[in-house]
CSV table of C-alpha atoms in Angstrom, one decimal:
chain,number,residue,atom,x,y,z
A,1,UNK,CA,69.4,-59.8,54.4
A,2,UNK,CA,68.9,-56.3,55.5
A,3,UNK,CA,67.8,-53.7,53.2
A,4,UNK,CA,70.9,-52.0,53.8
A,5,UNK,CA,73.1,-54.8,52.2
A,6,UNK,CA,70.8,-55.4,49.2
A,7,UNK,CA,71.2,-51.7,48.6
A,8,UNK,CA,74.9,-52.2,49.1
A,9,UNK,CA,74.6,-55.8,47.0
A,10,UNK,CA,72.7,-53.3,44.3
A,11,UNK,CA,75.3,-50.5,43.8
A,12,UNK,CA,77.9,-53.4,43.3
A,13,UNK,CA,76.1,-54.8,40.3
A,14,UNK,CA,75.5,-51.7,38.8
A,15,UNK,CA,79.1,-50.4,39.7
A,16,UNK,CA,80.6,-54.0,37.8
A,17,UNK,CA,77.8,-53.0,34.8
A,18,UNK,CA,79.2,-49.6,34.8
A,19,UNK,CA,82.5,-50.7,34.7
A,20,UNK,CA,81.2,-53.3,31.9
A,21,UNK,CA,79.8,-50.5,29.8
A,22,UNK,CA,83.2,-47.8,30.2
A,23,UNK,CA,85.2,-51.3,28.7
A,24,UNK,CA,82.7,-51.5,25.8
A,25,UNK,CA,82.4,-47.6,25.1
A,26,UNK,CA,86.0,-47.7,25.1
A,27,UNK,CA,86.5,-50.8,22.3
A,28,UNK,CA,83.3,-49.0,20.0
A,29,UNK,CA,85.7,-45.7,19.8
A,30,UNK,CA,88.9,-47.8,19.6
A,31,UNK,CA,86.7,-49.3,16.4
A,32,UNK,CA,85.6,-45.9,15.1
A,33,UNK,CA,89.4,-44.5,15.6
A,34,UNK,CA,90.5,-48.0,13.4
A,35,UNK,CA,87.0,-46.9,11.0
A,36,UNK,CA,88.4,-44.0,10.2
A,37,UNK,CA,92.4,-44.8,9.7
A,38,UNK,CA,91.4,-47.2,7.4
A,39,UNK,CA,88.8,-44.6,5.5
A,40,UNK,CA,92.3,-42.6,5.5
A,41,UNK,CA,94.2,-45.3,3.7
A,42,UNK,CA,91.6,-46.3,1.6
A,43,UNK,CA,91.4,-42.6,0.3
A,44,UNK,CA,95.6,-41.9,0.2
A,45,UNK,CA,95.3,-45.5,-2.1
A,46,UNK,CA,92.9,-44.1,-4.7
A,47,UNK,CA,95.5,-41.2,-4.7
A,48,UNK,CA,98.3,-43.3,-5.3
A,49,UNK,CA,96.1,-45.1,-8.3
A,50,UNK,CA,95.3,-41.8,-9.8
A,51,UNK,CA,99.1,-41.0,-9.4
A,52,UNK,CA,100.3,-43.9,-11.1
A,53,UNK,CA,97.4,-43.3,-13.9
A,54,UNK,CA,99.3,-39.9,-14.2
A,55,UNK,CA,102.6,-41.5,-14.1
A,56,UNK,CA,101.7,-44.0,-16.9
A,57,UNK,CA,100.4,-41.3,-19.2
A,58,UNK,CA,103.4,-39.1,-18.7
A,59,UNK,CA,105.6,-42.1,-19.9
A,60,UNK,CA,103.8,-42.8,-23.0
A,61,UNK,CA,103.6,-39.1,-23.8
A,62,UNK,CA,107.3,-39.3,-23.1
A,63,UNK,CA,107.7,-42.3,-25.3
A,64,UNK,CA,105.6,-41.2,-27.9
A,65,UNK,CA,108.0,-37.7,-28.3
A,66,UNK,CA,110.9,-40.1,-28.1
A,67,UNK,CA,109.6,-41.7,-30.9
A,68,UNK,CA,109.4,-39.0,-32.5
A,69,UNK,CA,112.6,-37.3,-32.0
A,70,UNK,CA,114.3,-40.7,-33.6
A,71,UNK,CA,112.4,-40.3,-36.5
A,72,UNK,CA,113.7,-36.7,-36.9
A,73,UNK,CA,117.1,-37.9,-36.2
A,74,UNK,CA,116.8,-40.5,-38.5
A,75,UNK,CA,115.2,-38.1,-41.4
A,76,UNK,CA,117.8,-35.5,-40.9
A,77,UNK,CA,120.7,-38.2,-40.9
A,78,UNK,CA,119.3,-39.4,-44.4
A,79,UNK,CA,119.2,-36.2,-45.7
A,80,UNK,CA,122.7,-35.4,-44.6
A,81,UNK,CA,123.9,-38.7,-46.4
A,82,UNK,CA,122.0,-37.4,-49.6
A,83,UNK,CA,124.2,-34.3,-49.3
A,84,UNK,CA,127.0,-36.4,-48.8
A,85,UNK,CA,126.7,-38.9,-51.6
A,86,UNK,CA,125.8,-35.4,-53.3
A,87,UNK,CA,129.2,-34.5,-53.1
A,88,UNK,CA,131.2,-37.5,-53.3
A,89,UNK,CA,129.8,-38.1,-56.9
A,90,UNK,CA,131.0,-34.7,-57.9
A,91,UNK,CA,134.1,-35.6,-56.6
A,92,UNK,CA,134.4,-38.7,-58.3
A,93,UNK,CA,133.0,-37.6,-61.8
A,94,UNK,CA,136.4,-35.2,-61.6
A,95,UNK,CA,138.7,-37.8,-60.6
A,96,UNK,CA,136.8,-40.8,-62.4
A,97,UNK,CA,139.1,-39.2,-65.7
A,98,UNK,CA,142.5,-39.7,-64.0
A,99,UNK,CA,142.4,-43.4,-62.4
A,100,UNK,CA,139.3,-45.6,-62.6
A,101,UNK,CA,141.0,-48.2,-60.5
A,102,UNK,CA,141.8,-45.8,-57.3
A,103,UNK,CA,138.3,-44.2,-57.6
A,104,UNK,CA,136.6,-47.5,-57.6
A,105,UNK,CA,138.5,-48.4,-54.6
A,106,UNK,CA,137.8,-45.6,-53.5
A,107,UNK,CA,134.5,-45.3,-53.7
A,108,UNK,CA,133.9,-49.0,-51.8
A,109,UNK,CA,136.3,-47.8,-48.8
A,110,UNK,CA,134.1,-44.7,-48.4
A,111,UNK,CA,130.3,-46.7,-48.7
A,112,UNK,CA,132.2,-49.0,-45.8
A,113,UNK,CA,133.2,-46.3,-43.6
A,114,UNK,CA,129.9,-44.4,-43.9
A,115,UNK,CA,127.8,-47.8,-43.4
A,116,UNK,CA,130.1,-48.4,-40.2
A,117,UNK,CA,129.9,-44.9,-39.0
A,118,UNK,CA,126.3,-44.5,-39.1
A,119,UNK,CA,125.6,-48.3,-37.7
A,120,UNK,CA,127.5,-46.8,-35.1
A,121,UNK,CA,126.2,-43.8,-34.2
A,122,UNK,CA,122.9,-45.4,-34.8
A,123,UNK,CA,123.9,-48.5,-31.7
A,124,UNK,CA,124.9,-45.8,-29.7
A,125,UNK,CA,122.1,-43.6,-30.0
A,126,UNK,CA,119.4,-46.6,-29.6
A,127,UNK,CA,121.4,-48.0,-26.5
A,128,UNK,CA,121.7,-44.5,-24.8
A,129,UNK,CA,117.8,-44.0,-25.4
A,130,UNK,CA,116.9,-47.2,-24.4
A,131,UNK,CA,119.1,-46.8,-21.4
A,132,UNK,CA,117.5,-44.0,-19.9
A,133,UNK,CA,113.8,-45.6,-20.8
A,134,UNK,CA,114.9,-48.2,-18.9
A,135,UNK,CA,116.5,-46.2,-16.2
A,136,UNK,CA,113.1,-44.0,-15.6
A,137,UNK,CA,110.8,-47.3,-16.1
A,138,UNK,CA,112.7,-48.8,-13.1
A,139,UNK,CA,113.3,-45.6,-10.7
A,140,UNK,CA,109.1,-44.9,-11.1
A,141,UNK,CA,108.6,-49.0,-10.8
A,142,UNK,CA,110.4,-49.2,-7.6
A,143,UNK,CA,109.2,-46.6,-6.2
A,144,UNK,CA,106.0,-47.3,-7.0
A,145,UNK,CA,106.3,-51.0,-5.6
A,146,UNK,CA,108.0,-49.5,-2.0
A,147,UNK,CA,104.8,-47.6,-1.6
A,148,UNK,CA,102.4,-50.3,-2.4
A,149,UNK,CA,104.3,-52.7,-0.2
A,150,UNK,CA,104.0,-49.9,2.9
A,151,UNK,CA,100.3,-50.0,2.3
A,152,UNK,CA,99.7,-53.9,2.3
A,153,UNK,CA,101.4,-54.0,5.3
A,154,UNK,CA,99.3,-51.0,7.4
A,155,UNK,CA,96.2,-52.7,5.6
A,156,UNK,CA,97.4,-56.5,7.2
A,157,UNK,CA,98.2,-54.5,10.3
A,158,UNK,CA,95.3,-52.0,10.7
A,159,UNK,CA,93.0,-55.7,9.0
A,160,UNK,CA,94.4,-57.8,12.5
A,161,UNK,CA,93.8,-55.3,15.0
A,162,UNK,CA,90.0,-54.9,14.0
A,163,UNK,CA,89.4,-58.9,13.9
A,164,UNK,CA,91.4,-58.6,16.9
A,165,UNK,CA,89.6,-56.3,18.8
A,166,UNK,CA,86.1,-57.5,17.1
A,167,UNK,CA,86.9,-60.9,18.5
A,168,UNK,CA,87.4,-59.5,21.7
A,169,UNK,CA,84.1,-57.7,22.2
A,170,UNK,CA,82.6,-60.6,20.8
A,171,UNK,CA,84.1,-62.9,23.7
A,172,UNK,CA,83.2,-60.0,26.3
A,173,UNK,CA,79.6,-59.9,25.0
A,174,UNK,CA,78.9,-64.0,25.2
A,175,UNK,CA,80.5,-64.3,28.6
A,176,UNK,CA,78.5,-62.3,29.6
């Protein structure tokens, strides 16, 4: 063999080691840019935790004032039956002279009514209250499950490529 065509033979290997080299600079900055997406989703996921934290304590702030506002509600409705039974026995001491029969009727038809109205009021009150609890619980859980479910799925994603891509460079580097 000349000189000539071992030079020639010599450019060739280094051009195919060149070539081998462009293929493995190009899968290391493929596996930087996949690196750094998943630093990215890593970071917007402690986000969404300290989101959710703020969520959550917004909620029981929200249920502790709810709380609260029954108990006024309930307080104020006990003072306006105090008022009312107030009244009622003035009422009654004025009629209790003319018929004791009628006012003693009287008297049981009005504790029924009240008890009924106020069960009432006091069913519809709780179920409207815990209606929109329930309504707010879900609306923040579902949306809090959609994004979570996006994330698993870029993480399986993002997770395959880089095995992927690992396991090819691997290959490339035993072959050879």
């Amino acid at each position: 063999m000349s000189n000539l065509q071992k030079f020639n033979t010599t450019l060739e290997d280094f051009d195919k080691e060149v070539g081998k080299l462009k293929a493995v600079s190009e899968a290391y900055q493929k596996l930087e840019n996949l690196i750094q997406s998943y630093d990215e989703i890593s970071n917007q996921f402690k986000l969404n935790n300290k989101t959710l934290e703020s969520i959550n304590q917004s909620i029981d702030k929200s249920l502790g004032e709810i709380s609260k506002l029954v108990e006024e509600k309930t307080d104020l409705i006990r003072k306006e039956n105090k008022e009312f039974y107030k009244e009622l026995e003035n009422t009654i001491k004025l009629k209790l002279n003319d018929n004791k029969s009628e006012i003693k009727q009287l008297i049981e038809n009005e504790r029924d009514q009240i008890k009924q109205i106020f069960e009432i009021e006091f069913a519809k009150n709780t179920k409207e209250l815990r209606q929109v609890i329930e309504n707010g619980t879900d609306k923040q859980t579902q949306i809090l499950l959609k994004n979570q479910k996006g994330i698993k799925i870029l993480l399986w994603i993002l997770g395959g490529i880089s095995i992927i891509l690992s396991g090819l460079a691997l290959f490339k580097l035993l072959i050879e």
